[in-house]
PDB file of C-alpha atoms in Angstrom:
ATOM      1  CA  MET O 288      59.014 108.275  37.959  1.00  0.00           C
ATOM      2  CA  LYS O 289      56.677 106.725  40.680  1.00  0.00           C
ATOM      3  CA  ALA O 290      60.336 104.295  41.115  1.00  0.00           C
ATOM      4  CA  LEU O 291      62.743 106.830  41.444  1.00  0.00           C
ATOM      5  CA  THR O 292      60.219 108.508  44.356  1.00  0.00           C
ATOM      6  CA  ALA O 293      59.914 105.554  45.947  1.00  0.00           C
ATOM      7  CA  LEU O 294      63.818 104.556  45.781  1.00  0.00           C
ATOM      8  CA  LEU O 295      64.604 108.086  47.294  1.00  0.00           C
ATOM      9  CA  LEU O 296      62.032 107.799  50.241  1.00  0.00           C
ATOM     10  CA  ARG O 297      63.417 104.525  50.839  1.00  0.00           C
ATOM     11  CA  LEU O 298      66.859 106.199  50.559  1.00  0.00           C
ATOM     12  CA  SER O 299      66.361 109.060  52.858  1.00  0.00           C
ATOM     13  CA  PRO O 300      66.171 107.572  56.179  1.00  0.00           C
ATOM     14  CA  LEU O 301      69.479 105.941  55.770  1.00  0.00           C
ATOM     15  CA  ALA O 302      70.837 108.944  54.431  1.00  0.00           C
ATOM     16  CA  MET O 303      69.707 110.870  57.345  1.00  0.00           C
ATOM     17  CA  ALA O 304      71.138 108.024  59.629  1.00  0.00           C
ATOM     18  CA  MET O 305      74.132 108.060  57.907  1.00  0.00           C
ATOM     19  CA  ALA O 306      74.569 111.749  58.774  1.00  0.00           C
ATOM     20  CA  ILE O 307      73.795 111.398  62.325  1.00  0.00           C
ATOM     21  CA  LEU O 308      76.137 108.722  62.741  1.00  0.00           C
ATOM     22  CA  PRO O 309      79.283 110.654  63.149  1.00  0.00           C
ATOM     23  CA  SER O 310      77.903 113.178  65.900  1.00  0.00           C
ATOM     24  CA  ALA O 311      76.472 110.267  67.796  1.00  0.00           C
ATOM     25  CA  TRP O 312      79.752 108.504  67.463  1.00  0.00           C
ATOM     26  CA  ALA O 313      81.522 111.446  69.037  1.00  0.00           C
ATOM     27  CA  GLN O 314      78.993 112.316  71.660  1.00  0.00           C
ATOM     28  CA  ALA O 315      79.328 108.898  72.763  1.00  0.00           C
ATOM     29  CA  TRP O 316      83.058 109.574  73.271  1.00  0.00           C
ATOM     30  CA  PRO O 317      84.882 108.648  75.327  1.00  0.00           C
ATOM     31  CA  THR O 318      84.045 105.196  76.405  1.00  0.00           C
ATOM     32  CA  LYS O 319      86.977 104.535  78.650  1.00  0.00           C
ATOM     33  CA  PRO O 320      89.987 106.255  79.660  1.00  0.00           C
ATOM     34  CA  VAL O 321      91.532 108.724  77.905  1.00  0.00           C
ATOM     35  CA  ARG O 322      95.911 108.662  77.989  1.00  0.00           C
ATOM     36  CA  LEU O 323      97.595 112.069  77.259  1.00  0.00           C
ATOM     37  CA  VAL O 324     100.935 111.173  75.980  1.00  0.00           C
ATOM     38  CA  ALA O 325     103.596 114.274  77.091  1.00  0.00           C
ATOM     39  CA  ALA O 326     106.607 113.924  74.778  1.00  0.00           C
ATOM     40  CA  PHE O 327     108.709 115.564  77.058  1.00  0.00           C
ATOM     41  CA  PRO O 328     109.330 115.245  80.844  1.00  0.00           C
ATOM     42  CA  PRO O 329     107.679 116.785  83.994  1.00  0.00           C
ATOM     43  CA  GLY O 330     107.888 120.493  83.914  1.00  0.00           C
ATOM     44  CA  THR O 331     107.868 121.312  80.602  1.00  0.00           C
ATOM     45  CA  PRO O 332     104.894 123.487  79.411  1.00  0.00           C
ATOM     46  CA  GLY O 333     103.430 120.900  77.326  1.00  0.00           C
ATOM     47  CA  ASP O 334     103.365 119.024  80.395  1.00  0.00           C
ATOM     48  CA  MET O 335     102.153 121.491  82.642  1.00  0.00           C
ATOM     49  CA  ILE O 336      99.483 122.330  80.316  1.00  0.00           C
ATOM     50  CA  ALA O 337      98.400 118.735  80.254  1.00  0.00           C
ATOM     51  CA  ARG O 338      98.027 118.544  84.176  1.00  0.00           C
ATOM     52  CA  LEU O 339      96.266 121.978  84.032  1.00  0.00           C
ATOM     53  CA  ILE O 340      93.414 120.825  82.209  1.00  0.00           C
ATOM     54  CA  GLN O 341      93.325 117.268  82.950  1.00  0.00           C
ATOM     55  CA  PRO O 342      90.636 117.744  86.255  1.00  0.00           C
ATOM     56  CA  THR O 343      88.421 119.741  83.617  1.00  0.00           C
ATOM     57  CA  LEU O 344      88.603 117.356  80.535  1.00  0.00           C
ATOM     58  CA  GLN O 345      87.782 114.238  83.307  1.00  0.00           C
ATOM     59  CA  THR O 346      84.825 116.177  84.494  1.00  0.00           C
ATOM     60  CA  ALA O 347      83.731 117.099  80.778  1.00  0.00           C
ATOM     61  CA  TRP O 348      84.171 113.322  79.642  1.00  0.00           C
ATOM     62  CA  GLY O 349      83.239 111.276  82.145  1.00  0.00           C
ATOM     63  CA  GLN O 350      86.408 109.023  82.259  1.00  0.00           C
ATOM     64  CA  PRO O 351      89.704 109.084  83.682  1.00  0.00           C
ATOM     65  CA  VAL O 352      92.077 111.242  82.177  1.00  0.00           C
ATOM     66  CA  ILE O 353      95.861 110.337  82.236  1.00  0.00           C
ATOM     67  CA  VAL O 354      98.678 112.217  81.626  1.00  0.00           C
ATOM     68  CA  GLU O 355     101.751 110.057  81.078  1.00  0.00           C
ATOM     69  CA  ASN O 356     105.385 111.355  80.017  1.00  0.00           C
ATOM     70  CA  LYS O 357     107.253 109.858  77.254  1.00  0.00           C
ATOM     71  CA  PRO O 358     109.993 111.733  76.507  1.00  0.00           C
ATOM     72  CA  GLY O 359     113.132 110.768  73.577  1.00  0.00           C
ATOM     73  CA  ALA O 360     114.196 111.603  70.416  1.00  0.00           C
ATOM     74  CA  GLY O 361     112.964 115.145  70.146  1.00  0.00           C
ATOM     75  CA  GLY O 362     109.513 113.996  70.880  1.00  0.00           C
ATOM     76  CA  ASN O 363     109.255 110.632  68.398  1.00  0.00           C
ATOM     77  CA  VAL O 364     109.360 108.002  71.246  1.00  0.00           C
ATOM     78  CA  ALA O 365     105.689 109.568  72.424  1.00  0.00           C
ATOM     79  CA  ALA O 366     104.964 110.212  68.942  1.00  0.00           C
ATOM     80  CA  GLY O 367     105.251 106.674  67.715  1.00  0.00           C
ATOM     81  CA  ASP O 368     103.276 105.487  70.854  1.00  0.00           C
ATOM     82  CA  VAL O 369     100.316 107.452  70.029  1.00  0.00           C
ATOM     83  CA  ALA O 370     100.898 106.799  65.961  1.00  0.00           C
ATOM     84  CA  HIS O 371     100.387 103.231  66.666  1.00  0.00           C
ATOM     85  CA  ALA O 372      97.483 103.271  69.230  1.00  0.00           C
ATOM     86  CA  ARG O 373      95.189 100.675  68.395  1.00  0.00           C
ATOM     87  CA  ASP O 374      92.149 103.425  69.824  1.00  0.00           C
ATOM     88  CA  ASP O 375      90.434 106.725  69.761  1.00  0.00           C
ATOM     89  CA  HIS O 376      91.734 107.284  73.204  1.00  0.00           C
ATOM     90  CA  THR O 377      95.169 107.746  73.314  1.00  0.00           C
ATOM     91  CA  LEU O 378      96.272 111.905  72.152  1.00  0.00           C
ATOM     92  CA  LEU O 379     100.058 113.421  72.009  1.00  0.00           C
ATOM     93  CA  VAL O 380     100.786 116.718  73.808  1.00  0.00           C
ATOM     94  CA  GLY O 381     103.937 117.902  72.921  1.00  0.00           C
ATOM     95  CA  PRO O 382     105.487 121.289  71.099  1.00  0.00           C
ATOM     96  CA  ASP O 383     104.748 121.421  66.883  1.00  0.00           C
ATOM     97  CA  THR O 384     108.142 120.786  66.668  1.00  0.00           C
ATOM     98  CA  ILE O 385     107.383 116.966  66.743  1.00  0.00           C
ATOM     99  CA  LEU O 386     105.285 117.967  62.949  1.00  0.00           C
ATOM    100  CA  THR O 387     107.091 120.991  61.909  1.00  0.00           C
ATOM    101  CA  ILE O 388     110.937 120.006  62.697  1.00  0.00           C
ATOM    102  CA  ASN O 389     111.235 116.848  63.080  1.00  0.00           C
ATOM    103  CA  PRO O 390     110.573 115.038  59.929  1.00  0.00           C
ATOM    104  CA  HIS O 391     113.097 116.976  58.687  1.00  0.00           C
ATOM    105  CA  LEU O 392     115.742 115.640  60.589  1.00  0.00           C
ATOM    106  CA  TYR O 393     114.642 111.742  61.451  1.00  0.00           C
ATOM    107  CA  LYS O 394     115.098 109.990  57.999  1.00  0.00           C
ATOM    108  CA  LYS O 395     115.204 106.705  59.640  1.00  0.00           C
ATOM    109  CA  LEU O 396     111.866 106.375  61.609  1.00  0.00           C
ATOM    110  CA  SER O 397     109.871 103.588  61.200  1.00  0.00           C
ATOM    111  CA  PHE O 398     106.717 105.757  60.745  1.00  0.00           C
ATOM    112  CA  ASP O 399     105.765 108.676  58.661  1.00  0.00           C
ATOM    113  CA  LEU O 400     105.108 111.586  61.334  1.00  0.00           C
ATOM    114  CA  ARG O 401     103.255 113.649  59.179  1.00  0.00           C
ATOM    115  CA  VAL O 402     101.143 111.057  58.058  1.00  0.00           C
ATOM    116  CA  SER O 403     100.489 109.210  61.161  1.00  0.00           C
ATOM    117  CA  LEU O 404      99.530 111.792  63.312  1.00  0.00           C
ATOM    118  CA  LYS O 405      97.427 115.206  62.649  1.00  0.00           C
ATOM    119  CA  PRO O 406      96.628 118.383  65.086  1.00  0.00           C
ATOM    120  CA  VAL O 407      93.810 118.708  67.160  1.00  0.00           C
ATOM    121  CA  THR O 408      94.350 122.311  68.685  1.00  0.00           C
ATOM    122  CA  TYR O 409      97.246 124.621  69.441  1.00  0.00           C
ATOM    123  CA  PHE O 410      97.441 124.990  73.514  1.00  0.00           C
ATOM    124  CA  ALA O 411      99.419 128.049  73.302  1.00  0.00           C
ATOM    125  CA  SER O 412     102.253 129.671  71.778  1.00  0.00           C
ATOM    126  CA  PHE O 413     105.719 130.251  73.223  1.00  0.00           C
ATOM    127  CA  ASN O 414     108.953 131.590  72.591  1.00  0.00           C
ATOM    128  CA  GLN O 415     112.602 131.091  73.297  1.00  0.00           C
ATOM    129  CA  MET O 416     114.501 133.409  75.238  1.00  0.00           C
ATOM    130  CA  LEU O 417     118.027 134.068  74.887  1.00  0.00           C
ATOM    131  CA  VAL O 418     119.708 134.371  78.271  1.00  0.00           C
ATOM    132  CA  CYS O 419     123.357 134.546  79.475  1.00  0.00           C
ATOM    133  CA  ASN O 420     124.892 134.172  82.469  1.00  0.00           C
ATOM    134  CA  PRO O 421     125.769 137.618  84.128  1.00  0.00           C
ATOM    135  CA  ALA O 422     129.706 137.068  84.743  1.00  0.00           C
ATOM    136  CA  ALA O 423     129.458 136.830  80.701  1.00  0.00           C
ATOM    137  CA  GLU O 424     128.787 140.575  80.745  1.00  0.00           C
ATOM    138  CA  ILE O 425     127.105 140.154  77.583  1.00  0.00           C
ATOM    139  CA  THR O 426     124.474 142.951  78.237  1.00  0.00           C
ATOM    140  CA  SER O 427     122.856 143.581  74.943  1.00  0.00           C
ATOM    141  CA  PHE O 428     121.830 141.656  72.033  1.00  0.00           C
ATOM    142  CA  ASP O 429     124.261 143.629  69.705  1.00  0.00           C
ATOM    143  CA  LYS O 430     127.206 142.461  72.136  1.00  0.00           C
ATOM    144  CA  PHE O 431     125.872 138.972  72.015  1.00  0.00           C
ATOM    145  CA  THR O 432     126.453 139.130  67.929  1.00  0.00           C
ATOM    146  CA  ARG O 433     130.125 140.081  68.351  1.00  0.00           C
ATOM    147  CA  LEU O 434     130.584 136.720  70.486  1.00  0.00           C
ATOM    148  CA  PRO O 435     133.621 134.509  69.024  1.00  0.00           C
ATOM    149  CA  SER O 436     133.149 131.138  67.448  1.00  0.00           C
ATOM    150  CA  SER O 437     134.978 129.777  70.254  1.00  0.00           C
ATOM    151  CA  ARG O 438     132.217 130.964  72.647  1.00  0.00           C
ATOM    152  CA  LEU O 439     129.358 128.050  73.747  1.00  0.00           C
ATOM    153  CA  TYR O 440     125.802 128.125  73.676  1.00  0.00           C
ATOM    154  CA  ALA O 441     123.060 125.705  75.237  1.00  0.00           C
ATOM    155  CA  SER O 442     120.215 124.332  73.816  1.00  0.00           C
ATOM    156  CA  GLY O 443     117.643 121.559  75.313  1.00  0.00           C
ATOM    157  CA  GLY O 444     119.092 119.355  72.848  1.00  0.00           C
ATOM    158  CA  THR O 445     119.529 118.985  68.730  1.00  0.00           C
ATOM    159  CA  GLY O 446     116.650 119.435  66.446  1.00  0.00           C
ATOM    160  CA  THR O 447     114.344 121.171  69.766  1.00  0.00           C
ATOM    161  CA  PRO O 448     113.117 124.448  69.894  1.00  0.00           C
ATOM    162  CA  SER O 449     115.971 126.230  71.801  1.00  0.00           C
ATOM    163  CA  HIS O 450     118.631 124.461  68.872  1.00  0.00           C
ATOM    164  CA  MET O 451     116.375 125.583  66.112  1.00  0.00           C
ATOM    165  CA  THR O 452     115.920 129.303  67.092  1.00  0.00           C
ATOM    166  CA  MET O 453     119.610 129.803  67.349  1.00  0.00           C
ATOM    167  CA  GLU O 454     120.445 127.900  63.952  1.00  0.00           C
ATOM    168  CA  MET O 455     117.960 130.326  62.633  1.00  0.00           C
ATOM    169  CA  LEU O 456     119.473 133.339  64.236  1.00  0.00           C
ATOM    170  CA  LEU O 457     123.216 132.228  63.351  1.00  0.00           C
ATOM    171  CA  ALA O 458     121.872 132.199  59.667  1.00  0.00           C
ATOM    172  CA  THR O 459     120.227 135.509  60.106  1.00  0.00           C
ATOM    173  CA  THR O 460     123.522 137.212  61.587  1.00  0.00           C
ATOM    174  CA  GLY O 461     126.255 135.532  59.883  1.00  0.00           C
ATOM    175  CA  MET O 462     127.419 134.071  63.448  1.00  0.00           C
ATOM    176  CA  LYS O 463     129.197 131.320  64.153  1.00  0.00           C
ATOM    177  CA  LEU O 464     128.953 129.552  67.920  1.00  0.00           C
ATOM    178  CA  THR O 465     129.447 126.215  69.355  1.00  0.00           C
ATOM    179  CA  HIS O 466     126.428 124.176  69.934  1.00  0.00           C
ATOM    180  CA  VAL O 467     126.337 122.098  73.524  1.00  0.00           C
ATOM    181  CA  PRO O 468     122.740 120.021  73.310  1.00  0.00           C
ATOM    182  CA  TYR O 469     121.054 118.883  76.927  1.00  0.00           C
ATOM    183  CA  LYS O 470     118.288 116.735  77.445  1.00  0.00           C
ATOM    184  CA  GLY O 471     115.869 119.801  78.005  1.00  0.00           C
ATOM    185  CA  PRO O 472     115.829 123.110  78.590  1.00  0.00           C
ATOM    186  CA  GLY O 473     116.295 122.558  82.560  1.00  0.00           C
ATOM    187  CA  PRO O 474     119.776 121.215  82.160  1.00  0.00           C
ATOM    188  CA  ALA O 475     120.534 123.718  79.798  1.00  0.00           C
ATOM    189  CA  ALA O 476     119.606 126.229  81.767  1.00  0.00           C
ATOM    190  CA  GLN O 477     121.348 125.026  84.950  1.00  0.00           C
ATOM    191  CA  ASP O 478     124.927 125.236  82.995  1.00  0.00           C
ATOM    192  CA  VAL O 479     123.884 128.497  81.905  1.00  0.00           C
ATOM    193  CA  LEU O 480     123.372 129.334  85.117  1.00  0.00           C
ATOM    194  CA  ALA O 481     126.668 127.761  86.493  1.00  0.00           C
ATOM    195  CA  GLY O 482     128.586 129.731  83.706  1.00  0.00           C
ATOM    196  CA  HIS O 483     129.540 126.162  81.997  1.00  0.00           C
ATOM    197  CA  VAL O 484     127.906 127.808  78.737  1.00  0.00           C
ATOM    198  CA  ASP O 485     127.704 131.488  78.124  1.00  0.00           C
ATOM    199  CA  CYS O 486     124.226 131.833  76.775  1.00  0.00           C
ATOM    200  CA  GLY O 487     121.445 129.947  75.386  1.00  0.00           C
ATOM    201  CA  PHE O 488     117.692 129.969  73.671  1.00  0.00           C
ATOM    202  CA  ILE O 489     115.646 128.387  76.216  1.00  0.00           C
ATOM    203  CA  VAL O 490     112.023 128.527  76.570  1.00  0.00           C
ATOM    204  CA  SER O 491     110.835 131.537  78.557  1.00  0.00           C
ATOM    205  CA  SER O 492     108.653 129.552  81.278  1.00  0.00           C
ATOM    206  CA  VAL O 493     112.055 127.393  82.375  1.00  0.00           C
ATOM    207  CA  VAL O 494     114.335 130.850  82.567  1.00  0.00           C
ATOM    208  CA  LEU O 495     111.732 133.417  83.560  1.00  0.00           C
ATOM    209  CA  PRO O 496     111.884 132.877  87.216  1.00  0.00           C
ATOM    210  CA  HIS O 497     115.925 133.581  86.769  1.00  0.00           C
ATOM    211  CA  VAL O 498     115.969 136.301  85.117  1.00  0.00           C
ATOM    212  CA  GLN O 499     113.141 137.871  87.404  1.00  0.00           C
ATOM    213  CA  VAL O 500     115.732 137.495  90.487  1.00  0.00           C
ATOM    214  CA  GLY O 501     119.046 138.797  88.352  1.00  0.00           C
ATOM    215  CA  ARG O 502     120.453 134.717  87.909  1.00  0.00           C
ATOM    216  CA  LEU O 503     120.211 134.971  84.594  1.00  0.00           C
ATOM    217  CA  ARG O 504     120.317 138.051  81.754  1.00  0.00           C
ATOM    218  CA  ALA O 505     117.930 138.045  79.013  1.00  0.00           C
ATOM    219  CA  VAL O 506     119.048 139.641  76.074  1.00  0.00           C
ATOM    220  CA  ALA O 507     116.272 139.072  73.272  1.00  0.00           C
ATOM    221  CA  VAL O 508     112.881 137.239  72.588  1.00  0.00           C
ATOM    222  CA  SER O 509     112.541 134.926  69.767  1.00  0.00           C
ATOM    223  CA  GLY O 510     108.811 135.538  68.607  1.00  0.00           C
ATOM    224  CA  LYS O 511     106.998 138.302  66.993  1.00  0.00           C
ATOM    225  CA  GLU O 512     106.108 140.036  70.560  1.00  0.00           C
ATOM    226  CA  ARG O 513     108.106 140.952  73.588  1.00  0.00           C
ATOM    227  CA  SER O 514     106.532 139.209  76.932  1.00  0.00           C
ATOM    228  CA  VAL O 515     104.345 140.497  78.789  1.00  0.00           C
ATOM    229  CA  LEU O 516     106.072 139.683  81.905  1.00  0.00           C
ATOM    230  CA  LEU O 517     109.607 141.356  80.916  1.00  0.00           C
ATOM    231  CA  PRO O 518     108.400 144.019  78.747  1.00  0.00           C
ATOM    232  CA  ASN O 519     111.920 145.340  78.837  1.00  0.00           C
ATOM    233  CA  VAL O 520     113.170 142.329  76.929  1.00  0.00           C
ATOM    234  CA  PRO O 521     113.660 143.414  73.119  1.00  0.00           C
ATOM    235  CA  THR O 522     112.210 141.106  70.412  1.00  0.00           C
ATOM    236  CA  VAL O 523     115.373 139.562  67.995  1.00  0.00           C
ATOM    237  CA  ALA O 524     113.120 141.375  64.789  1.00  0.00           C
ATOM    238  CA  GLU O 525     113.197 144.775  67.102  1.00  0.00           C
ATOM    239  CA  SER O 526     116.884 144.206  67.540  1.00  0.00           C
ATOM    240  CA  GLY O 527     118.078 144.845  64.184  1.00  0.00           C
ATOM    241  CA  HIS O 528     116.376 141.769  62.491  1.00  0.00           C
ATOM    242  CA  PRO O 529     112.997 142.752  60.762  1.00  0.00           C
ATOM    243  CA  GLY O 530     111.040 139.653  60.010  1.00  0.00           C
ATOM    244  CA  PHE O 531     113.040 137.334  62.268  1.00  0.00           C
ATOM    245  CA  ASP O 532     109.647 134.942  63.930  1.00  0.00           C
ATOM    246  CA  ALA O 533     110.563 131.328  66.049  1.00  0.00           C
ATOM    247  CA  THR O 534     107.427 131.269  67.809  1.00  0.00           C
ATOM    248  CA  PHE O 535     106.458 128.027  68.805  1.00  0.00           C
ATOM    249  CA  PHE O 536     103.379 126.072  70.013  1.00  0.00           C
ATOM    250  CA  GLU O 537     102.311 123.548  72.702  1.00  0.00           C
ATOM    251  CA  THR O 538     100.347 121.389  70.856  1.00  0.00           C
ATOM    252  CA  LEU O 539      97.470 118.454  71.037  1.00  0.00           C
ATOM    253  CA  LEU O 540      98.040 115.839  68.575  1.00  0.00           C
ATOM    254  CA  ALA O 541      95.902 112.486  67.195  1.00  0.00           C
ATOM    255  CA  PRO O 542      96.178 109.344  65.260  1.00  0.00           C
ATOM    256  CA  SER O 543      95.628 110.313  61.859  1.00  0.00           C
ATOM    257  CA  LYS O 544      92.777 107.609  61.831  1.00  0.00           C
ATOM    258  CA  MET O 545      90.979 109.275  64.192  1.00  0.00           C
ATOM    259  CA  PRO O 546      87.032 109.993  63.233  1.00  0.00           C
ATOM    260  CA  ALA O 547      87.087 114.016  62.512  1.00  0.00           C
ATOM    261  CA  ALA O 548      83.977 114.364  64.631  1.00  0.00           C
ATOM    262  CA  ILE O 549      85.215 112.941  67.643  1.00  0.00           C
ATOM    263  CA  VAL O 550      88.953 115.469  67.018  1.00  0.00           C
ATOM    264  CA  GLU O 551      86.371 118.615  66.612  1.00  0.00           C
ATOM    265  CA  LYS O 552      84.676 117.303  69.983  1.00  0.00           C
ATOM    266  CA  ILE O 553      88.155 117.006  71.813  1.00  0.00           C
ATOM    267  CA  GLN O 554      88.724 120.361  69.911  1.00  0.00           C
ATOM    268  CA  ARG O 555      85.902 121.801  71.375  1.00  0.00           C
ATOM    269  CA  ASP O 556      86.254 120.442  74.927  1.00  0.00           C
ATOM    270  CA  VAL O 557      90.010 121.365  75.243  1.00  0.00           C
ATOM    271  CA  ARG O 558      89.448 124.979  74.304  1.00  0.00           C
ATOM    272  CA  SER O 559      86.684 124.962  76.926  1.00  0.00           C
ATOM    273  CA  ALA O 560      89.045 123.788  79.326  1.00  0.00           C
ATOM    274  CA  LEU O 561      91.738 126.513  78.384  1.00  0.00           C
ATOM    275  CA  ASP O 562      89.221 129.037  78.657  1.00  0.00           C
ATOM    276  CA  THR O 563      88.475 128.803  82.035  1.00  0.00           C
ATOM    277  CA  PRO O 564      90.122 132.141  84.365  1.00  0.00           C
ATOM    278  CA  ALA O 565      92.166 129.900  86.356  1.00  0.00           C
ATOM    279  CA  ILE O 566      93.889 128.355  83.386  1.00  0.00           C
ATOM    280  CA  LYS O 567      94.302 131.266  81.151  1.00  0.00           C
ATOM    281  CA  ALA O 568      95.597 133.011  84.700  1.00  0.00           C
ATOM    282  CA  ARG O 569      98.639 130.031  84.976  1.00  0.00           C
ATOM    283  CA  LEU O 570      99.383 130.174  81.423  1.00  0.00           C
ATOM    284  CA  ALA O 571     100.056 133.580  81.785  1.00  0.00           C
ATOM    285  CA  GLU O 572     102.216 133.259  84.614  1.00  0.00           C
ATOM    286  CA  MET O 573     104.210 130.578  82.791  1.00  0.00           C
ATOM    287  CA  ASP O 574     104.556 133.433  79.803  1.00  0.00           C
ATOM    288  CA  LEU O 575     102.562 131.124  77.439  1.00  0.00           C
ATOM    289  CA  ARG O 576      99.564 132.916  75.355  1.00  0.00           C
ATOM    290  CA  MET O 577      96.798 130.868  74.941  1.00  0.00           C
ATOM    291  CA  GLU O 578      95.845 129.640  71.488  1.00  0.00           C
ATOM    292  CA  GLY O 579      93.029 127.043  71.261  1.00  0.00           C
ATOM    293  CA  ASN O 580      92.165 127.404  67.970  1.00  0.00           C
ATOM    294  CA  THR O 581      90.531 125.142  65.289  1.00  0.00           C
ATOM    295  CA  THR O 582      91.415 121.854  64.232  1.00  0.00           C
ATOM    296  CA  GLN O 583      91.875 123.627  60.472  1.00  0.00           C
ATOM    297  CA  GLU O 584      93.812 126.758  61.416  1.00  0.00           C
ATOM    298  CA  ALA O 585      96.301 124.113  63.506  1.00  0.00           C
ATOM    299  CA  GLN O 586      96.993 122.259  60.531  1.00  0.00           C
ATOM    300  CA  ARG O 587      96.954 125.234  58.504  1.00  0.00           C
ATOM    301  CA  ARG O 588      99.715 126.929  60.466  1.00  0.00           C
ATOM    302  CA  SER O 589     101.733 123.364  60.909  1.00  0.00           C
ATOM    303  CA  GLN O 590     101.749 123.181  57.255  1.00  0.00           C
ATOM    304  CA  GLU O 591     103.411 126.802  57.109  1.00  0.00           C
ATOM    305  CA  ASP O 592     106.080 126.238  59.691  1.00  0.00           C
ATOM    306  CA  PHE O 593     107.169 122.641  58.151  1.00  0.00           C
ATOM    307  CA  ALA O 594     108.158 124.658  55.455  1.00  0.00           C
ATOM    308  CA  LYS O 595     109.954 127.466  57.522  1.00  0.00           C
ATOM    309  CA  TRP O 596     111.900 125.018  59.633  1.00  0.00           C
ATOM    310  CA  GLY O 597     112.776 122.626  56.373  1.00  0.00           C
ATOM    311  CA  ALA O 598     114.637 125.842  54.982  1.00  0.00           C
ATOM    312  CA  VAL O 599     116.210 126.264  58.230  1.00  0.00           C
ATOM    313  CA  ALA O 600     117.167 122.467  58.767  1.00  0.00           C
ATOM    314  CA  GLN O 601     118.816 122.420  55.090  1.00  0.00           C
ATOM    315  CA  ARG O 602     120.388 125.529  55.556  1.00  0.00           C
ATOM    316  CA  ALA O 603     122.296 123.871  58.804  1.00  0.00           C
ATOM    317  CA  LYS O 604     122.783 120.809  57.548  1.00  0.00           C
ATOM    318  CA  LEU O 605     120.959 119.060  60.236  1.00  0.00           C
ATOM    319  CA  GLU O 606     119.938 115.284  60.225  1.00  0.00           C
ATOM    320  CA  LEU O 607     119.912 112.684  62.584  1.00  0.00           C
ATOM    321  CA  ASP O 608     119.090 108.896  62.481  1.00  0.00           C
TER     322      ASP O 608
END
C-alpha cells in the first residue's frame, strides 16, 4: 500500500504537467506569421471577412496575419495547400462547401478533404439570391418556375453554392434549365446584368447593390430567412416549397493534425474579432449573418450538410475530375 501511495505521489506532478502542457502550448501560439489562405478571389465574402478581422487578429496574436488568395477548383487548390501545411500556422478561409459538397464531386484528389481538414468555426451565414435581368420580365418566383428548358441560368461555377442551390431547386420544382458556369459570382452577375443569361442564384452580397438600384430583379432568397436588407423578397420556402433551405457559411478550417488546444484558442480569438461592433456592422452591410460558433457546433453542422448536399449531387449525377 505504501509503495502504491509513493508511486501515485511521483506520478501526480507528471500527470499535472501533462494536463497543463496543451494549454501552455496554445497560449504560446503563434510563434511566427499566420497565413489565412482564401479559397476564392478577392472581393468574395470569405476573402472580405478575412481582411476585416486581420488587424484584430494581428493585435491578439502579436504576429503578422497574411491573407493569401489561392482560387481554383471550387476551393480545392487552397484546401490542398492548407491540408499539406507543415506547421500549425496555416488556416483555410472559404465556404463550407469545401467540406460539404466538394467531397461528393471531386473523386480524384490526391488527398481526402474531410480527413485532412476540420472546421474551426463558421464566420457567417449567407444566402444565394435568385436574380433576373429586368428585361427578361420574370417578375415573380412563379413566373420563374414556368421558364422553358431552353432558358439559361448562370452560376459562379460547377459545384459552387449558386450551382448547387439551383440544382436543389430544379429537383424540388421539376424544372429543367441550361447551366452556364462562370469563374466566380462576379462574372456570373455581370452576364445576368448584360442580359446574356436571364437569371442565376448568386451570393447576395455580390448582387445586392445591383438589386437596390434596379439593375437586377430579386425573385427569391435561398435560405430559411429573408434578407434584412431586402425584406420584401420572399424565401423559396415561402414561395410554395416549404422546407427548402440552401443556407451556406463562410468558414475557417484547419489541418486535421492541428492540436485541439490551438484550434480552440483560434476559435475564441476569431469569435472576439467578429463580435466587435464595426465588424458586425460591416457584415450586416454585406448581407452576412455573424455565426462565430464553437468548433463542436461547426463540425456537427458540417456533417449534417455533407449528407444533405450529397443527396443533391447524387440526384443531379454530378461528378468532377
